[in-house]
Coordinates of C-alpha atoms in Angstrom, one line a residue:
X1 CA 111.6 101.1 122.6
X2 CA 112.0 102.9 119.3
X3 CA 114.6 105.6 119.0
X4 CA 116.3 107.7 116.4
X5 CA 120.1 107.3 115.8
X6 CA 122.6 109.5 114.1
X7 CA 124.3 108.7 110.8
X8 CA 127.4 107.8 112.6
X9 CA 125.6 105.5 115.0
X10 CA 123.8 103.8 112.1
X11 CA 127.2 103.3 110.4
X12 CA 128.5 101.9 113.7
X13 CA 125.8 99.3 113.6
X14 CA 127.0 98.1 110.2
X15 CA 130.6 97.8 111.4
X16 CA 129.9 96.1 114.7
X17 CA 127.7 93.3 113.4
X18 CA 128.8 90.3 111.2
X19 CA 125.6 88.5 110.2
X20 CA 123.2 90.9 108.5
X21 CA 119.8 90.5 106.8
X22 CA 118.7 93.3 104.5
X23 CA 115.0 94.0 103.7
X24 CA 113.0 96.5 101.7
X25 CA 109.3 97.2 101.0
X26 CA 106.8 95.0 99.0
X27 CA 106.7 95.5 95.2
X28 CA 110.2 96.9 95.3
X29 CA 111.2 99.6 92.9
X30 CA 114.7 100.7 91.7
X31 CA 115.6 102.4 94.9
X32 CA 114.4 99.5 97.1
X33 CA 116.4 97.0 95.1
X34 CA 119.4 99.2 94.6
X35 CA 119.6 100.2 98.2
X36 CA 119.2 96.6 99.5
X37 CA 121.5 94.9 97.0
X38 CA 124.1 97.7 97.2
X39 CA 124.1 97.3 101.0
X40 CA 124.5 93.5 100.6
X41 CA 127.5 94.1 98.3
X42 CA 129.1 96.7 100.5
X43 CA 128.8 94.5 103.6
X44 CA 130.0 91.4 101.9
X45 CA 133.0 93.4 100.7
X46 CA 133.8 94.1 104.4
X47 CA 133.9 90.2 104.9
X48 CA 130.5 90.1 106.6
X49 CA 127.7 87.5 106.0
X50 CA 125.0 89.6 104.4
X51 CA 121.8 88.4 102.6
X52 CA 118.9 90.1 100.9
X53 CA 115.4 88.7 101.2
X54 CA 112.8 89.3 98.4
X55 CA 109.8 87.1 98.8
X56 CA 108.2 88.0 95.5
X57 CA 109.5 87.9 92.0
X58 CA 111.6 91.0 91.1
X59 CA 110.7 93.4 88.3
X60 CA 112.1 92.1 85.0
X61 CA 114.3 95.1 84.3
X62 CA 116.3 94.6 87.6
X63 CA 116.7 90.8 87.7
X64 CA 120.2 90.9 86.2
X65 CA 121.4 93.0 89.1
X66 CA 120.1 90.8 91.8
X67 CA 122.1 87.5 91.7
X68 CA 120.9 84.9 94.1
X69 CA 118.6 86.3 96.8
X70 CA 116.6 84.7 99.7
X71 CA 112.9 84.2 98.8
X72 CA 111.8 82.7 102.1
X73 CA 113.0 82.8 105.7
X74 CA 111.6 81.1 108.9
X75 CA 111.6 82.8 112.3
X76 CA 114.1 80.2 113.5
X77 CA 116.4 80.9 110.6
X78 CA 116.2 84.7 111.2
X79 CA 117.0 84.2 114.9
X80 CA 119.8 81.8 114.3
X81 CA 121.5 83.3 111.3
X82 CA 121.4 87.1 111.8
X83 CA 122.4 89.5 114.6
X84 CA 121.3 92.6 112.7
X85 CA 118.4 93.3 110.3
X86 CA 118.6 96.4 108.2
X87 CA 115.3 97.7 106.6
X88 CA 115.7 100.1 103.7
X89 CA 113.2 102.3 101.9
X90 CA 110.1 101.2 103.8
X91 CA 107.9 103.8 105.3
X92 CA 105.1 101.6 106.7
X93 CA 105.3 98.5 108.9
X94 CA 102.6 96.7 106.9
X95 CA 104.6 97.0 103.6
X96 CA 107.8 95.2 104.8
X97 CA 108.7 92.5 102.4
X98 CA 109.6 89.7 104.8
X99 CA 107.4 86.8 103.8
X100 CA 104.6 85.1 105.6
X101 CA 106.7 83.6 108.4
X102 CA 107.9 87.0 109.7
X103 CA 106.0 90.1 110.6
X104 CA 106.7 93.6 111.8
X105 CA 106.2 92.7 115.5
X106 CA 108.8 89.9 115.2
X107 CA 111.2 92.2 113.3
X108 CA 110.8 95.0 115.9
X109 CA 111.7 92.4 118.6
X110 CA 115.0 91.8 116.9
X111 CA 118.0 94.0 116.4
X112 CA 116.3 96.1 113.6
X113 CA 117.9 99.2 112.0
X114 CA 115.4 101.2 109.9
X115 CA 116.9 103.4 107.2
X116 CA 114.5 105.5 105.2
X117 CA 113.7 108.8 103.4
X118 CA 109.9 109.0 103.6
X119 CA 108.0 111.5 105.7
X120 CA 105.8 109.9 108.4
X121 CA 107.8 106.6 108.6
X122 CA 105.8 104.4 111.1
X123 CA 107.9 101.3 111.2
X124 CA 108.8 101.9 114.9
X125 CA 112.0 99.9 114.8
X126 CA 114.3 99.8 117.8
X127 CA 116.8 102.0 115.9
X128 CA 115.7 104.5 113.2
X129 CA 117.7 106.7 110.8
X130 CA 115.2 108.7 108.7
X131 CA 116.4 111.6 106.5
X132 CA 113.4 113.0 104.5
X133 CA 115.6 115.4 102.7
X134 CA 117.4 112.6 100.9
X135 CA 116.3 111.8 97.4
X136 CA 116.4 108.0 97.9
X137 CA 117.3 105.4 100.4
X138 CA 120.2 104.6 98.1
X139 CA 121.5 108.2 98.8
X140 CA 121.4 107.5 102.5
X141 CA 123.2 104.2 102.0
X142 CA 126.0 105.9 100.3
X143 CA 126.3 108.4 103.2
X144 CA 126.3 105.4 105.6
X145 CA 129.0 103.7 103.7
X146 CA 131.2 106.8 103.6
X147 CA 130.6 107.3 107.3
X148 CA 132.2 103.9 108.0
X149 CA 135.4 105.0 106.3
X150 CA 135.4 102.0 104.1
X151 CA 135.8 101.9 100.3
X152 CA 132.7 101.4 98.2
X153 CA 133.2 98.5 95.8
X154 CA 132.2 99.0 92.1
X155 CA 129.2 96.6 92.4
X156 CA 127.7 98.5 95.3
X157 CA 128.4 101.8 93.6
X158 CA 126.5 100.5 90.5
X159 CA 123.5 99.4 92.6
X160 CA 123.3 102.6 94.6
X161 CA 123.6 104.6 91.4
X162 CA 120.7 102.6 90.1
X163 CA 118.6 103.5 93.2
X164 CA 119.4 107.2 93.0
X165 CA 118.9 107.4 89.3
X166 CA 115.4 105.8 89.3
X167 CA 114.1 107.7 92.4
X168 CA 115.2 111.0 91.0
X169 CA 113.9 110.2 87.5
X170 CA 117.4 110.6 86.1
X171 CA 117.9 113.7 88.3
X172 CA 114.7 115.3 86.7
X173 CA 112.5 115.3 89.9
X174 CA 112.5 118.0 92.5
X175 CA 114.0 115.7 95.1
X176 CA 117.3 116.1 93.3
X177 CA 119.7 118.2 95.4
X178 CA 123.3 119.3 95.1
X179 CA 124.2 116.6 97.6
X180 CA 122.4 114.1 95.4
X181 CA 124.5 115.0 92.5
X182 CA 127.7 115.0 94.5
X183 CA 127.0 111.5 95.9
X184 CA 126.2 110.2 92.4
X185 CA 129.6 111.6 91.2
X186 CA 131.2 109.8 94.1
X187 CA 129.6 106.6 92.9
X188 CA 130.8 107.1 89.4
X189 CA 134.3 107.7 90.7
X190 CA 134.0 104.5 92.7
X191 CA 133.3 102.6 89.5
X192 CA 129.5 102.6 89.1
X193 CA 128.6 101.2 85.7
X194 CA 126.3 104.0 84.4
X195 CA 126.0 102.5 80.9
X196 CA 124.7 99.2 82.3
X197 CA 122.2 101.0 84.6
X198 CA 120.9 103.3 81.9
X199 CA 120.5 100.5 79.3
X200 CA 118.7 98.3 81.8
X201 CA 116.3 101.0 83.2
X202 CA 115.6 103.0 80.1
X203 CA 116.6 101.1 76.9
X204 CA 115.4 97.5 77.5
X205 CA 111.6 97.8 77.5
X206 CA 109.8 94.8 76.1
X207 CA 107.7 95.3 73.0
X208 CA 104.5 94.2 74.8
X209 CA 105.1 96.9 77.4
X210 CA 105.4 99.5 74.7
X211 CA 102.1 98.3 73.2
X212 CA 100.5 98.3 76.6
X213 CA 101.6 101.9 77.2
X214 CA 100.4 103.0 73.8
X215 CA 96.9 101.6 74.3
X216 CA 96.8 103.0 77.9
X217 CA 97.5 106.5 76.5
X218 CA 95.1 106.1 73.6
X219 CA 92.2 104.6 75.5
X220 CA 92.4 105.3 79.2
X221 CA 93.7 108.7 80.0
X222 CA 91.2 111.4 81.1
X223 CA 91.8 115.0 82.0
X224 CA 90.0 117.5 84.3
X225 CA 90.4 121.0 85.7
X226 CA 91.4 122.5 82.4
X227 CA 93.9 119.7 81.8
X228 CA 95.8 120.3 85.0
X229 CA 94.7 116.9 86.3
X230 CA 95.4 113.8 84.2
X231 CA 94.4 110.4 85.4
X232 CA 93.8 106.8 84.1
X233 CA 92.1 103.7 85.4
X234 CA 93.8 100.6 83.9
X235 CA 91.2 97.9 83.1
X236 CA 92.0 94.3 84.0
X237 CA 91.6 93.4 80.2
X238 CA 94.4 95.6 79.3
X239 CA 96.8 93.8 81.7
X240 CA 95.6 90.5 80.3
X241 CA 96.0 91.6 76.7
X242 CA 99.6 92.4 76.9
X243 CA 100.4 90.1 79.8
X244 CA 101.7 93.1 81.8
X245 CA 102.4 93.0 85.5
X246 CA 102.6 96.2 87.6
X247 CA 105.8 94.8 89.2
X248 CA 107.2 96.2 85.9
X249 CA 105.1 99.4 86.1
X250 CA 107.7 101.7 87.7
X251 CA 107.6 105.0 85.8
X252 CA 104.3 104.2 84.2
X253 CA 102.6 107.2 85.8
X254 CA 105.2 109.4 84.2
X255 CA 103.4 108.9 80.9
X256 CA 100.6 111.1 82.4
X257 CA 102.9 113.5 84.1
X258 CA 104.6 114.2 80.8
X259 CA 101.4 115.6 79.2
X260 CA 101.8 119.3 78.6
X261 CA 99.8 121.3 81.1
X262 CA 99.4 118.5 83.7
X263 CA 100.1 119.5 87.2
X264 CA 98.8 116.4 89.1
X265 CA 98.7 112.8 87.7
X266 CA 97.0 109.7 89.1
X267 CA 97.1 106.1 88.0
X268 CA 94.5 103.6 89.3
X269 CA 94.3 99.9 89.0
X270 CA 92.5 97.0 90.8
X271 CA 94.5 94.7 93.0
X272 CA 92.6 91.9 94.8
X273 CA 89.6 93.6 96.5
X274 CA 91.0 97.2 96.5
X275 CA 92.3 99.8 94.2
X276 CA 95.9 101.0 94.1
X277 CA 96.5 104.6 93.3
X278 CA 99.8 106.3 92.4
X279 CA 99.9 110.1 92.4
X280 CA 102.5 112.6 91.2
X281 CA 102.8 116.4 91.1
X282 CA 104.9 118.6 89.0
X283 CA 104.9 121.7 91.3
X284 CA 105.8 121.9 95.0
X285 CA 102.9 124.3 95.6
X286 CA 100.5 121.5 94.8
X287 CA 101.7 118.5 96.9
X288 CA 99.9 115.2 96.6
X289 CA 101.4 113.7 99.8
X290 CA 98.7 115.3 102.0
X291 CA 96.0 113.9 99.7
X292 CA 97.4 110.4 100.0
X293 CA 97.8 110.7 103.8
X294 CA 94.2 112.0 104.2
X295 CA 93.0 108.8 102.5
X296 CA 95.2 106.4 104.5
X297 CA 98.1 106.3 102.1
X298 CA 101.6 107.8 102.3
X299 CA 104.7 108.8 100.5
X300 CA 106.4 112.0 99.6
X301 CA 104.8 115.4 98.9
X302 CA 105.5 115.0 95.1
X303 CA 105.0 111.3 94.8
X304 CA 102.5 109.3 96.9
X305 CA 100.4 106.1 96.9
X306 CA 97.0 105.0 98.3
X307 CA 95.0 101.8 98.6
X308 CA 91.3 102.4 98.5
X309 CA 88.6 99.7 99.2
X310 CA 85.8 101.2 97.0
X311 CA 83.4 99.3 94.8
X312 CA 84.7 100.3 91.4
X313 CA 87.1 102.5 89.5
X314 CA 84.5 105.2 89.0
X315 CA 84.1 105.6 92.8
X316 CA 87.9 105.9 93.1
X317 CA 88.1 108.5 90.3
X318 CA 85.3 110.5 92.0
X319 CA 87.1 110.6 95.4
X320 CA 90.4 111.6 93.8
X321 CA 88.8 114.3 91.6
X322 CA 87.2 115.9 94.6
X323 CA 90.6 115.9 96.4
X324 CA 92.5 117.2 93.5
X325 CA 89.9 119.9 92.8
X326 CA 90.4 121.2 96.3
X327 CA 94.2 121.1 95.8
X328 CA 94.2 122.9 92.4
X329 CA 91.2 125.2 92.7
X330 CA 92.4 128.9 93.2
X331 CA 91.8 130.3 96.6
X332 CA 89.2 133.1 96.3
X333 CA 90.3 136.6 96.8
X334 CA 89.2 138.0 100.1

């Protein structure tokens, strides 16, 4: 049975259990990593056994924050070693980063607490605390920590600050609220190392990534609908030329969103037999979340993602252009 719990009930889970495994979504971004690693730090500071599982290599810019993490876990180890599993920042059961030995059905059979901020979360955990008004999973994690009445250590504060900063685009995105800023201030007061976070996230870009981004802007960007829609399909040759991995592509779509006049941006690239699409909107009146959900994807109204099994990038572009045209086309006067 899956049920919703209150913030206080979720905080009680953290206090009552001693051996806790913390998970996030596949291809983790700053919020996924920050929320998970911050939770691990917070729980360990309470004297609990807490481990983070990341089966795939972490993005380069965040590796210095992680320390040792689990990269694999068997069912027997999960059953034997943990009495609570905490899942953070994961909206879809199929995207849980748990490795090949575990799956969503197994996790749901365990003592699983699902903590998330995405609309339409379908994990179906036994216990769920979902707050779609929160800017980031890290924001919810801070509230959970405060609800326990326990102090937040500086390391956890730094990691949760990382998660909030990246998911709000340094407080530029419309998901930033007064509560977001107050909680970020609480983290700074708790010792969050803002300089370390900012330098790692914004001022440590490898030269090859800068070259990749420059060529992407020069050669791949297209516009439509009087410049209100900007999109780019990244060819495999460009990835190979600069040895660039989309694990390090967080924020890449903002290069398109930054273009003057753009309202909606989309970034497309091939992965295995499908195409991955990231979409962003600048204006609340033109949300991209419904487009993503209509095509089997998900996310927030202003930031969403889709996987499309279509024959080529041109077909993906055509589908998206049709959807975005419907979104941005003015409604005729009656």
